[in-house]
Short mmCIF file of C-alpha atoms in Angstrom, two decimals:
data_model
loop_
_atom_site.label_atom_id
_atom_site.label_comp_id
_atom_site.label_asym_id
_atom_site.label_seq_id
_atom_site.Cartn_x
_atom_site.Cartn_y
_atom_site.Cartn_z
CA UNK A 1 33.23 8.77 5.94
CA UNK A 2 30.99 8.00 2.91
CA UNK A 3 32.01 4.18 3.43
CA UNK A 4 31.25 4.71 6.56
CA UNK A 5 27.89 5.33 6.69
CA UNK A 6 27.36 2.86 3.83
CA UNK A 7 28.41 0.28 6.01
CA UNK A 8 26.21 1.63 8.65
CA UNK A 9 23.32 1.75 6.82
CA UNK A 10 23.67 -1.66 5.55
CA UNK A 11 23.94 -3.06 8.90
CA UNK A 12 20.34 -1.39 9.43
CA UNK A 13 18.71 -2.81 6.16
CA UNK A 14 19.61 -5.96 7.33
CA UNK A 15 18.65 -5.79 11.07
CA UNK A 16 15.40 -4.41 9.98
CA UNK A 17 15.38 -7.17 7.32
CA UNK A 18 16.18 -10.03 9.82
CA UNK A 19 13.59 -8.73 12.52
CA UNK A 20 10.56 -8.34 10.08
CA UNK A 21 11.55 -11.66 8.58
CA UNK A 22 11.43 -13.59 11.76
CA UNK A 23 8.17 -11.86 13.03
CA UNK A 24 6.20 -12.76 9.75
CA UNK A 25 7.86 -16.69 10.47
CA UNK A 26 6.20 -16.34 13.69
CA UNK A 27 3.25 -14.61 12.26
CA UNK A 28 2.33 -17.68 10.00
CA UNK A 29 3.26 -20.55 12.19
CA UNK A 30 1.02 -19.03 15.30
CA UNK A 31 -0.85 -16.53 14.50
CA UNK A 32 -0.72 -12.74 14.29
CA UNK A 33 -2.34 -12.58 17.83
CA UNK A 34 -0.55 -15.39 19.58
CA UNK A 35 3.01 -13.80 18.93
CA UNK A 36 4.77 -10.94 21.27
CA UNK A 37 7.39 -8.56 20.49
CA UNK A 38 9.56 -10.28 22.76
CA UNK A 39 9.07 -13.39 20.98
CA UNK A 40 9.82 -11.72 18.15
CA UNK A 41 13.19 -10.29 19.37
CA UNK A 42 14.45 -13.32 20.35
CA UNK A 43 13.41 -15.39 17.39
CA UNK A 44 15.66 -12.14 16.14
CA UNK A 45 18.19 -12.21 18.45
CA UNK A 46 17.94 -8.91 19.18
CA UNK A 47 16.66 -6.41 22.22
CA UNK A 48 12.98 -5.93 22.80
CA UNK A 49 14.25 -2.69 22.23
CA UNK A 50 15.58 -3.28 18.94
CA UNK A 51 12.82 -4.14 17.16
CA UNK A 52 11.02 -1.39 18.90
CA UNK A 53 13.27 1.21 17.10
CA UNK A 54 12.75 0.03 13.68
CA UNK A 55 9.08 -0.73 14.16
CA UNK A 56 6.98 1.58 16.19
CA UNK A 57 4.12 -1.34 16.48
CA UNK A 58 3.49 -4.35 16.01
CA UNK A 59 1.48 -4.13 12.99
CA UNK A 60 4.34 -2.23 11.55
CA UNK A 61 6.18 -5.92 11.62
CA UNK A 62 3.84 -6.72 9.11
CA UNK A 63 3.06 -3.40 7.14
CA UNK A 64 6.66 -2.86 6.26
CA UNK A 65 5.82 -0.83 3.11
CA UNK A 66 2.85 1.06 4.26
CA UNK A 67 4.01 4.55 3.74
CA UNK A 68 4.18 3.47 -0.23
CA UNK A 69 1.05 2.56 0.05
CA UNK A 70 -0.44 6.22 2.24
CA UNK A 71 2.46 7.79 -0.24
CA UNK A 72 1.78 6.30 -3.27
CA UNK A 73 -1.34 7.90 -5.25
CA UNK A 74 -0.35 11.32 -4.02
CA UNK A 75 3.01 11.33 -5.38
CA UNK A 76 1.35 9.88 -8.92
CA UNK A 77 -0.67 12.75 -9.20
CA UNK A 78 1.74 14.69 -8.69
CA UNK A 79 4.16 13.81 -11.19
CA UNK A 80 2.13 13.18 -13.81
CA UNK A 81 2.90 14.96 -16.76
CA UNK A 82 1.26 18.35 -18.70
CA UNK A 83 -2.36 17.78 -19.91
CA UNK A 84 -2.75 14.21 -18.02
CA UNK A 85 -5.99 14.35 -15.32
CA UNK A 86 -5.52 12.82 -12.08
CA UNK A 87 -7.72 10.33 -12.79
CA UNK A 88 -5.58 8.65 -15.89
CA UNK A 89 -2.59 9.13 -13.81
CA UNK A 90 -3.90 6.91 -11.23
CA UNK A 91 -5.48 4.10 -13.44
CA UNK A 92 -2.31 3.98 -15.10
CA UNK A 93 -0.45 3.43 -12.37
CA UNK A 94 -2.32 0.87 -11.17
CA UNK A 95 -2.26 -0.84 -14.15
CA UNK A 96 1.60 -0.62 -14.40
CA UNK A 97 1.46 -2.33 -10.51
CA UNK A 98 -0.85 -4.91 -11.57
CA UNK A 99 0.87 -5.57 -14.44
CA UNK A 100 4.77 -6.00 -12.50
CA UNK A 101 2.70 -7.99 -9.88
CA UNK A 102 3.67 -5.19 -7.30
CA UNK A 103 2.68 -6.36 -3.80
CA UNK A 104 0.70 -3.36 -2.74
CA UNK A 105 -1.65 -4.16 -4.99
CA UNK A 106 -1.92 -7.24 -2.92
CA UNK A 107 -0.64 -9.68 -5.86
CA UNK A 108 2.64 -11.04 -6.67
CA UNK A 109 4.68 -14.49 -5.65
CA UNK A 110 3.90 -15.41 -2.21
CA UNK A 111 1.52 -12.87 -1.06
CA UNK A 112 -0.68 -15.76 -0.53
CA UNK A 113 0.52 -15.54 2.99
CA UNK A 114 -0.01 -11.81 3.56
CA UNK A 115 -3.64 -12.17 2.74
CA UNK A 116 -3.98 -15.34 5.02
CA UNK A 117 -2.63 -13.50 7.82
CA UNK A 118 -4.61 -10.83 7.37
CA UNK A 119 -7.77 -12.52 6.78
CA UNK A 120 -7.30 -14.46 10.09
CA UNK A 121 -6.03 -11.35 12.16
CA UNK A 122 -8.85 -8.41 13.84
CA UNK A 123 -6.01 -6.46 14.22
CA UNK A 124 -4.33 -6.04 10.95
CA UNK A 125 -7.74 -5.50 9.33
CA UNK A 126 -7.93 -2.45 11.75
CA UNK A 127 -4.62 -1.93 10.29
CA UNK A 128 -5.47 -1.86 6.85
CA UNK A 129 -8.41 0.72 7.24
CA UNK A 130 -6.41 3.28 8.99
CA UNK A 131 -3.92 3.02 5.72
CA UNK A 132 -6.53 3.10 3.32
CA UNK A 133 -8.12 6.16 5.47
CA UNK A 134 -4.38 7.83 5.74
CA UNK A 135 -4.17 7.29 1.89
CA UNK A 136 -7.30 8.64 1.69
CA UNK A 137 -6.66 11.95 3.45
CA UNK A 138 -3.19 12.83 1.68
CA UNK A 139 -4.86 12.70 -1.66
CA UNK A 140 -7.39 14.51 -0.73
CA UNK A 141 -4.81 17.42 0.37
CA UNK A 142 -3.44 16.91 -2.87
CA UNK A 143 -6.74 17.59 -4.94
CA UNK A 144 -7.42 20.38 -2.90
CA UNK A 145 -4.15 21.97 -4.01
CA UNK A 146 -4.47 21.52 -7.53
CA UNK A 147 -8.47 21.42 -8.19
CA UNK A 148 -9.04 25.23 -8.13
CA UNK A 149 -12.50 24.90 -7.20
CA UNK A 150 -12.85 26.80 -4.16
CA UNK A 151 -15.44 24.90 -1.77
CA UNK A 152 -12.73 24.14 0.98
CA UNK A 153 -11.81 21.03 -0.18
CA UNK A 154 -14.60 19.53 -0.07
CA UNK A 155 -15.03 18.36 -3.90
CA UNK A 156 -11.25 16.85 -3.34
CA UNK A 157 -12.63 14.89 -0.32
CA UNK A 158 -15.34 13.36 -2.13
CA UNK A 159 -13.01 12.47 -5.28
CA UNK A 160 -10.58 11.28 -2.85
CA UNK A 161 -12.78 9.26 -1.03
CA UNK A 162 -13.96 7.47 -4.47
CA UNK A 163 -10.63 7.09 -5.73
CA UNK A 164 -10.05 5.28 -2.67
CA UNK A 165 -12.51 3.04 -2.35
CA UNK A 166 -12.13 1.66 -5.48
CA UNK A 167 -8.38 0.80 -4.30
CA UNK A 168 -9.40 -0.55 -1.24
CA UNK A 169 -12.26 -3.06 -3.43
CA UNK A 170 -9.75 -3.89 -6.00
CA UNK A 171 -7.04 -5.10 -3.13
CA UNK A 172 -9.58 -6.91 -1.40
CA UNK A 173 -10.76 -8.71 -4.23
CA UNK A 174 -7.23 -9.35 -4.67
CA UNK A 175 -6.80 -11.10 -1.64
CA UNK A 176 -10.42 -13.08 -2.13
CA UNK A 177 -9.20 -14.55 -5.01
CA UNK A 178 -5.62 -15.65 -3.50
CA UNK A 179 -7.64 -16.93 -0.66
CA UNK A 180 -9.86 -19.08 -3.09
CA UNK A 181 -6.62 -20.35 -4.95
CA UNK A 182 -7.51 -19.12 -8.32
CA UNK A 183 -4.93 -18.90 -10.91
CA UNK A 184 -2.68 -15.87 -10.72
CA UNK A 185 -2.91 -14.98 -14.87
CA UNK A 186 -6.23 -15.12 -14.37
CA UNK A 187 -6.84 -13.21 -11.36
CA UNK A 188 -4.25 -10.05 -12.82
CA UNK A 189 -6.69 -10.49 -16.13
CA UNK A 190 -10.13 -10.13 -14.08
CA UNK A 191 -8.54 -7.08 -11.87
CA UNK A 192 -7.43 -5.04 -14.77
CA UNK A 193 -10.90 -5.45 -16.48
CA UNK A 194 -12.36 -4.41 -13.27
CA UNK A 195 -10.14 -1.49 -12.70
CA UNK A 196 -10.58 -0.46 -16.21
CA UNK A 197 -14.34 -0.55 -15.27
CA UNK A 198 -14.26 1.39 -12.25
CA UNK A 199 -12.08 4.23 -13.58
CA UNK A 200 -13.65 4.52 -16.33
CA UNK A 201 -16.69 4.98 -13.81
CA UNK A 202 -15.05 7.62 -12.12
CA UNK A 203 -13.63 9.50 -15.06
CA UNK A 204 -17.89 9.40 -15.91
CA UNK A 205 -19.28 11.06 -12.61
CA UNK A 206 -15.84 12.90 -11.75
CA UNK A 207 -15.39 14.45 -15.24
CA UNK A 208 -12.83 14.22 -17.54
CA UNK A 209 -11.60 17.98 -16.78
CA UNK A 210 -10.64 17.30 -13.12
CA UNK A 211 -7.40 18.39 -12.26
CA UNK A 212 -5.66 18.29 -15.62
CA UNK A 213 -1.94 19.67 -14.91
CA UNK A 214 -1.52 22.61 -16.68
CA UNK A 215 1.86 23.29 -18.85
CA UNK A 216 4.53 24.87 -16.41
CA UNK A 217 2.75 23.35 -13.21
#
């Protein structure tokens, strides 16, 4: 049974593979906006249906890994360790990405493309905003939970909502600097000198006592 359903789900990884991999081939050649799901299923060769039940939309063809990205800052707040702020947790973390050239950082091999596309698409710049505003909202939920201080949520909103932009500023400028073909050593250099700068900007006006995990939280 076991080998069962490893064969089963291996079959999916690879259908799911095989569809978003032909829609981002169709993506480039013609344009985000030019291209229909049933294009896309036959480039596939699969049902209309098919790609319909491994990607609810469209733009989820190209966003394969957005709930990392909505998942993501929550989940490093969460587990970081006794006596680390949320703050550190989160610059370190994106320092770690920026460092392994993670794409959701918008920088590794080939994501040259990805930016392109998005750059020349309406729609996946909608896209992108209701991520960043998703990503937003889950860590705000998870300041409000740890932050103890009792205005509804409001102070983890507004630390949210900076945290956030300076994600969504340091991935744009990200994908600027692909777009203007400047060298990738020196592009990770520049964003980790700005990211330094901006957290170290919000560890100033947040405080460096917000949301420091207690021992035996």
């Amino acid at each position: 049974m076991t080998k069962e359903l490893g064969l089963r789900e291996r079959k999916k990884i690879k259908t799911r593979r095989t569809i978003s991999a032909a829609a981002m081939r169709l993506f480039v050649e013609r344009g985000f906006e030019n291209v229909s799901i049933a294009e896309v299923a036959e480039a596939a060769e699969v049902s209309k249906m098919t790609v319909f039940n491994y990607f609810g939309t469209k733009e989820d063809l190209v966003f394969d890994r957005q709930d990392e990205v909505v998942h993501g800052p929550s989940r490093t707040v969460r587990t970081r360790p006794p006596g680390m702020s949320a703050v550190t947790a989160l610059r370190d973390a994106y320092l770690d990405d920026l460092r392994s050239r993670d794409p959701l950082v918008a920088f590794s091999e080939g994501i040259e493309t990805f930016a392109r596309l998005l750059d020349s698409s309406p729609a996946l710049q909608a896209r992108t905003r209701e991520i960043f505003e998703r990503r937003e909202a889950e860590l705000a939920a998870t300041f409000a939970e740890e932050d103890r201080v009792g205005d509804g949520g409001l102070t983890a909103r507004l630390v949210a909502g900076q945290v956030t932009a300076v994600h969504r500023v340091l991935f744009h400028e990200s994908c600027r600097r692909l777009l203007d073909g400047q060298d990738p050593d020196e592009i990770a250099g520049r964003l980790a000198q700005a990211a330094q700068n901006a957290f170290d900007l919000l560890e100033a006006g947040i405080g460096k006592d917000y949301c420091v995990r207690r021992e035996g939280e």
